[in-house]
PDB file of C-alpha atoms in Angstrom:
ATOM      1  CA  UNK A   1      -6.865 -15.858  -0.288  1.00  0.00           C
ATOM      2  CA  UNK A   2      -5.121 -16.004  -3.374  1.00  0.00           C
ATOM      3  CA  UNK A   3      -1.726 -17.789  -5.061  1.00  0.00           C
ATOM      4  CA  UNK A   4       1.710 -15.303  -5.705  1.00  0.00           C
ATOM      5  CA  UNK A   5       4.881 -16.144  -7.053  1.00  0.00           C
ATOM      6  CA  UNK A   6       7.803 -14.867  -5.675  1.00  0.00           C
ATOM      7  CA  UNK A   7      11.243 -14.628  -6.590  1.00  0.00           C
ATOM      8  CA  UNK A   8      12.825 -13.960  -2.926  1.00  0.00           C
ATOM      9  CA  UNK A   9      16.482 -14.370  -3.036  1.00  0.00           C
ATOM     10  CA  UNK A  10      17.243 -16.142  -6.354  1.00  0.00           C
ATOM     11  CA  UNK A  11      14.482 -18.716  -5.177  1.00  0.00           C
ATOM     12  CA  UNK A  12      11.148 -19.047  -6.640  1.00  0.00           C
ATOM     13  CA  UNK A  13       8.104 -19.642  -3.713  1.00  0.00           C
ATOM     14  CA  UNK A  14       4.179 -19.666  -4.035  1.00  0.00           C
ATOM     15  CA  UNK A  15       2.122 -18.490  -0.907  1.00  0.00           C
ATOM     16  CA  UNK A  16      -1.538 -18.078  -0.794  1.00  0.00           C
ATOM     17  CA  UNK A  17      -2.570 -15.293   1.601  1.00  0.00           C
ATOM     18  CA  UNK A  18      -4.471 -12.277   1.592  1.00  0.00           C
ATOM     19  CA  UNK A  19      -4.033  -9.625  -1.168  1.00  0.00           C
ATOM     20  CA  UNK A  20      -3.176  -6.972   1.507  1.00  0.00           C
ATOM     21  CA  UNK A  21      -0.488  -8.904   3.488  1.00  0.00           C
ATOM     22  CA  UNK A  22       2.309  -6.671   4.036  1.00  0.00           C
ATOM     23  CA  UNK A  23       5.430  -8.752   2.387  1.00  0.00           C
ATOM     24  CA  UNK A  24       7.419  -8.847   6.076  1.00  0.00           C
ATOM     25  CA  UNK A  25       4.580 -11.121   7.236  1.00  0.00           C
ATOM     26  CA  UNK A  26       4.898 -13.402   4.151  1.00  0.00           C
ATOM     27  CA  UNK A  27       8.535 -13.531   4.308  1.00  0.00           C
ATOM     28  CA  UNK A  28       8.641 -14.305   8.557  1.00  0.00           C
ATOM     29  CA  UNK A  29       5.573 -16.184   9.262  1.00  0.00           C
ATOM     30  CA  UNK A  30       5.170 -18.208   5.638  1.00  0.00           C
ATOM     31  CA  UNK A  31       8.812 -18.443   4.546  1.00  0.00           C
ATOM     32  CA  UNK A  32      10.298 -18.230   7.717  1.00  0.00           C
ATOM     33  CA  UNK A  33      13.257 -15.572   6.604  1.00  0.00           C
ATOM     34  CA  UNK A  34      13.334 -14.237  10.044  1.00  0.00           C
ATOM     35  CA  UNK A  35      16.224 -11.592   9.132  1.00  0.00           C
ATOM     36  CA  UNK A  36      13.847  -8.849   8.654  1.00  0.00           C
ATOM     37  CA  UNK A  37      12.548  -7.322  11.327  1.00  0.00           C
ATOM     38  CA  UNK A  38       9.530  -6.184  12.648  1.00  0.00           C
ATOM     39  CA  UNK A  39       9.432  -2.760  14.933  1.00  0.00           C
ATOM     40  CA  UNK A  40       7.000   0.246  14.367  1.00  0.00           C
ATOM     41  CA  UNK A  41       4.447  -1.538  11.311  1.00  0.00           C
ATOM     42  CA  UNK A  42       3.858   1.705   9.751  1.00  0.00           C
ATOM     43  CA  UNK A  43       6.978   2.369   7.508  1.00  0.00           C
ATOM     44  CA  UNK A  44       8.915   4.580   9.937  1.00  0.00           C
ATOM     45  CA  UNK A  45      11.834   2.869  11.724  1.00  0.00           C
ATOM     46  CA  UNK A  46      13.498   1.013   8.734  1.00  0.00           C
ATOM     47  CA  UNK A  47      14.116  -2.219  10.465  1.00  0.00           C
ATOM     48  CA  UNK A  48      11.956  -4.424   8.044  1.00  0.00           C
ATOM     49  CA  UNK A  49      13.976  -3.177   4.939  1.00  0.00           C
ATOM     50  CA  UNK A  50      13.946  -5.619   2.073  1.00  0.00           C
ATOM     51  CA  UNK A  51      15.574  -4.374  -1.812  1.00  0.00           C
ATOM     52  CA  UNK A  52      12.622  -4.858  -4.589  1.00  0.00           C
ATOM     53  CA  UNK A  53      14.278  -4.458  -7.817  1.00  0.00           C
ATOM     54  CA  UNK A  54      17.601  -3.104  -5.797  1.00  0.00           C
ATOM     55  CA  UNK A  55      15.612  -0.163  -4.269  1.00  0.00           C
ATOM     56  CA  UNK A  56      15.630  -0.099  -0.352  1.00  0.00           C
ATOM     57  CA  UNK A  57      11.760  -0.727   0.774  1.00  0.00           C
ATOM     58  CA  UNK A  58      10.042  -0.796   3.577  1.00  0.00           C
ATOM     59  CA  UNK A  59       7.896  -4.231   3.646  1.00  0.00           C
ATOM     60  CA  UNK A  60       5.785  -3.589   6.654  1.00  0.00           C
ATOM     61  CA  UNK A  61       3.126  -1.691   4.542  1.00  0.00           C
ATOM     62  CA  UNK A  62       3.896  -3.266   1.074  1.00  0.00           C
ATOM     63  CA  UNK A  63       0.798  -5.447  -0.153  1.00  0.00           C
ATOM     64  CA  UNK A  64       1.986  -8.687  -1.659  1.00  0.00           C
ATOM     65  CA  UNK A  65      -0.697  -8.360  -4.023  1.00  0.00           C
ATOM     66  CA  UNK A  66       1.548  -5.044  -5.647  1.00  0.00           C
ATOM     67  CA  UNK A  67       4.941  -6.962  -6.527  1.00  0.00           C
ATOM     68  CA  UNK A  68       4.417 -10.134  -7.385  1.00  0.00           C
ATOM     69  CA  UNK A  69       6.605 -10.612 -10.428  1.00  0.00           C
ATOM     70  CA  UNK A  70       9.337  -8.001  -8.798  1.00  0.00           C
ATOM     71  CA  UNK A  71      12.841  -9.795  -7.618  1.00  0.00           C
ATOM     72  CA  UNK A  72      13.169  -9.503  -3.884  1.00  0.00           C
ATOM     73  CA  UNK A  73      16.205  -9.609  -1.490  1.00  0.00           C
ATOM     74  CA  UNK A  74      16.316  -9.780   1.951  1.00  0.00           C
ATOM     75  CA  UNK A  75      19.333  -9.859   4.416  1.00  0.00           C
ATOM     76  CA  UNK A  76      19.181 -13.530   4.108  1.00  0.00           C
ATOM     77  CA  UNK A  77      20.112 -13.012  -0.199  1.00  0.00           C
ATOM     78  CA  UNK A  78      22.788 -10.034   0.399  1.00  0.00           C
ATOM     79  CA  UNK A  79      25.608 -12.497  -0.077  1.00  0.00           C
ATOM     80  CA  UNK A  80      26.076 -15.661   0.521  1.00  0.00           C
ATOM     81  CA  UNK A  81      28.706 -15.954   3.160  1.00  0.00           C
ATOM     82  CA  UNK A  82      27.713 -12.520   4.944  1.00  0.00           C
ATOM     83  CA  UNK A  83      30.740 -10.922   2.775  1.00  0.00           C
ATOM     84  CA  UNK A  84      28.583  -7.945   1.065  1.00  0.00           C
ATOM     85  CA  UNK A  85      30.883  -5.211   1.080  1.00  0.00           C
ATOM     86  CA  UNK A  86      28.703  -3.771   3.621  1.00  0.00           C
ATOM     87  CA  UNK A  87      28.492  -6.367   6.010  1.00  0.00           C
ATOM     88  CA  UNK A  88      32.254  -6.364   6.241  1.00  0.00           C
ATOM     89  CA  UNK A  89      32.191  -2.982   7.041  1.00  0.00           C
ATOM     90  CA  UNK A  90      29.526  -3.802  10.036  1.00  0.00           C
ATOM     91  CA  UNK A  91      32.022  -5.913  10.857  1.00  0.00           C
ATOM     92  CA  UNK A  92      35.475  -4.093  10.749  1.00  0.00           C
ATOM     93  CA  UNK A  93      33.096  -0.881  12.596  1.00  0.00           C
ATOM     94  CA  UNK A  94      31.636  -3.144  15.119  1.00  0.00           C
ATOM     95  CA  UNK A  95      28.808  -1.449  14.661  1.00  0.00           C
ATOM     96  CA  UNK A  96      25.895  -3.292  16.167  1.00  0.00           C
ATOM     97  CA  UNK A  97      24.996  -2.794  20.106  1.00  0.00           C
ATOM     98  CA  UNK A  98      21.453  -4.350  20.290  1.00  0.00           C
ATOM     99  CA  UNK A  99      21.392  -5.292  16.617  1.00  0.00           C
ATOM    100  CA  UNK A 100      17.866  -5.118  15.761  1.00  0.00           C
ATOM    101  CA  UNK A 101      18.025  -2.597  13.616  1.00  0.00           C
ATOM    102  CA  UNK A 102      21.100  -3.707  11.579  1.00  0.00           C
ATOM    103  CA  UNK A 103      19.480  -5.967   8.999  1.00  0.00           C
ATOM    104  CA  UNK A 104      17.541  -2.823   7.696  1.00  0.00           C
ATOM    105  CA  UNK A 105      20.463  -0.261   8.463  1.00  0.00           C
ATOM    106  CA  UNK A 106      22.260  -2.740   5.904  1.00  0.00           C
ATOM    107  CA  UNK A 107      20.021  -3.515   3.294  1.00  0.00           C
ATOM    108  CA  UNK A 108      19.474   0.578   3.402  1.00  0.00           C
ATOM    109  CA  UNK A 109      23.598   1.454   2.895  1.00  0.00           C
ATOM    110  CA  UNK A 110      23.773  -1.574   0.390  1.00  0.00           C
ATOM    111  CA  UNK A 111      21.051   0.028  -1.792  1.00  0.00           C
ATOM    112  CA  UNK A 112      22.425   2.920  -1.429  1.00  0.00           C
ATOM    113  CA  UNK A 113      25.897   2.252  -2.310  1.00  0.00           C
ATOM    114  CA  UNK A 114      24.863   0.559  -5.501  1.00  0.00           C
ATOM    115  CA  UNK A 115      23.403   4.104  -6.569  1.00  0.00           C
ATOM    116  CA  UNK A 116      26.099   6.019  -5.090  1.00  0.00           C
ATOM    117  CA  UNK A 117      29.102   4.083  -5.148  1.00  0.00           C
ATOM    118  CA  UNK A 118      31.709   7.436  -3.506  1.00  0.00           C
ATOM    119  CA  UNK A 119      29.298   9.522  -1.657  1.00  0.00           C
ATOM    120  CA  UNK A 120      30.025  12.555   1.049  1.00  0.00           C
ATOM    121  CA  UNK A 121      29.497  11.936   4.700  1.00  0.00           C
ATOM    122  CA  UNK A 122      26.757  14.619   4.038  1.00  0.00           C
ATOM    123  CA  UNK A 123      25.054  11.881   1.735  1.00  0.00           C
ATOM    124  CA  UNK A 124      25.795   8.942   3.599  1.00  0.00           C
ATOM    125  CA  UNK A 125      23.739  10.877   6.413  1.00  0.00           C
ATOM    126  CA  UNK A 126      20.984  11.801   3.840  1.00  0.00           C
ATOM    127  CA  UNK A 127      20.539   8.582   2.727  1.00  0.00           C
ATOM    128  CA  UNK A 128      20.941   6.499   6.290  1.00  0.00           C
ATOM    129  CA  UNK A 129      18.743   8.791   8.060  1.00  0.00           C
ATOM    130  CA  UNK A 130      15.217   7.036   7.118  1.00  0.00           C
ATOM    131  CA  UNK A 131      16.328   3.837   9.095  1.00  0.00           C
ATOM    132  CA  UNK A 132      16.305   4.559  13.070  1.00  0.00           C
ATOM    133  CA  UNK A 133      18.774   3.162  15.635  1.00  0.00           C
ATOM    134  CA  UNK A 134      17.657   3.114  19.244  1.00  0.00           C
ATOM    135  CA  UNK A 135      21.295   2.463  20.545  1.00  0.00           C
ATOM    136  CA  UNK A 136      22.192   5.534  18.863  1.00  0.00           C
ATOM    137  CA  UNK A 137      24.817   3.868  16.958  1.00  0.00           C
ATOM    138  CA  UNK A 138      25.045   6.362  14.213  1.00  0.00           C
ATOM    139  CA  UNK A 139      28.015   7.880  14.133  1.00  0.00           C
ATOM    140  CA  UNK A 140      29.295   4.028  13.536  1.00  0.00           C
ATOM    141  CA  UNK A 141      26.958   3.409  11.069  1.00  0.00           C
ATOM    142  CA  UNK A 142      28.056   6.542   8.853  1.00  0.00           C
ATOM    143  CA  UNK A 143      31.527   5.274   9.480  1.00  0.00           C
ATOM    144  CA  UNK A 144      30.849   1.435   8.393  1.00  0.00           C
ATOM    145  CA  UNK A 145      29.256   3.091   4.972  1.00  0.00           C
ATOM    146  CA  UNK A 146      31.795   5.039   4.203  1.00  0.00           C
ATOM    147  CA  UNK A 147      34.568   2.143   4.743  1.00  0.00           C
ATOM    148  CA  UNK A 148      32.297   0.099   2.530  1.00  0.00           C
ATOM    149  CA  UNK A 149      32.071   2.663  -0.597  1.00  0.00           C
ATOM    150  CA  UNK A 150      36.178   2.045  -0.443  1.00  0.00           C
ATOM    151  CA  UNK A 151      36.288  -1.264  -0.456  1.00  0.00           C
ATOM    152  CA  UNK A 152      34.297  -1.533  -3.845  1.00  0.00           C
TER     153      UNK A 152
END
C-alpha cells in the first residue's frame, strides 16, 4: 500500500491503496464520489469517464499510481449547481432513459466541447461514439451536444 495525493474536484485527499488501483475504485469505494460509474471494467463502455487535466478518461483501467499530481474532475466537480452548459442541455433534451450511462456521456461532450467549442453533427458523432448507451438514446445525445456548443 502506499500514500497519493489527489486533487479531485478542487479538493485535495490522501488515500493509501495499492499502486495498481484503477482511480474509479478510489474515487467510489475510498472517497465515496459515487457519480462515476462502473459497467464493463475494461475501458470500453465510457460510463466511468472522469477529465484528468480536461481530457475525457476512462478510470476503470487508470492506475492511481500514474496521476498522482494530475487535477481530476468527476461529474460531482462539473459545476457546482449541475448548470455546466452540458448538463443543461441533458436537461432541455431530456435525454436520459435509464441514466447510467449519462455521467460519462457528459463528462465525454464536456471535454469535448472545451476542444471543439462549434463542431458538425459529423464530429459530435466522432467524438460521442467511444461512450455506449444501452437505451439507445443517441440520437438525443447528439442533439443535447449540439444545443450545448450554442449556448457557450
Amino acid at each position: 500500500m502506499a500514500n497519493y495525493n489527489l486533487r479531485i474536484n478542487g479538493k485535495n485527499y490522501e488515500v493509501d491503496v495499492e499502486e495498481d488501483t484503477p482511480l474509479l475504485w478510489v474515487l467510489r469505494d475510498h472517497l465515496g464520489l459515487v457519480g462515476t460509474k462502473y459497467s464493463c471494467g475494461i475501458a470500453q463502455c465510457g460510463a466511468c469517464t472522469v477529465h484528468i487535466n480536461g481530457e475525457a478518461t476512462f478510470s476503470c483501467v487508470l492506475p492511481i499510481s500514474s496521476i498522482e499530481n494530475d487535477k481530476i474532475t468527476t461529474i460531482e466537480g462539473l459545476s457546482e449547481n449541475g448548470d455546466h452548459p452540458v448538463q443543461k442541455a441533458w436537461n432541455e433534451v431530456d435525454v436520459a432513459q435509464c441514466g447510467y450511462c449519462q455521467a460519462g456521456q457528459i463528462m465525454n461532450a464536456a471535454s469535448f466541447l472545451k476542444k471543439t467549442p462549434k463542431p458538425s453533427l459529423e464530429e459530435i458523432d466522432e467524438a460521442m461514439n467511444r461512450n455506449l448507451c444501452r437505451c439507445g438514446t443517441y440520437h438525443k445525445i447528439r442533439e443535447a451536444v449540439a444545443l450545448a456548443s450554442k449556448s457557450k
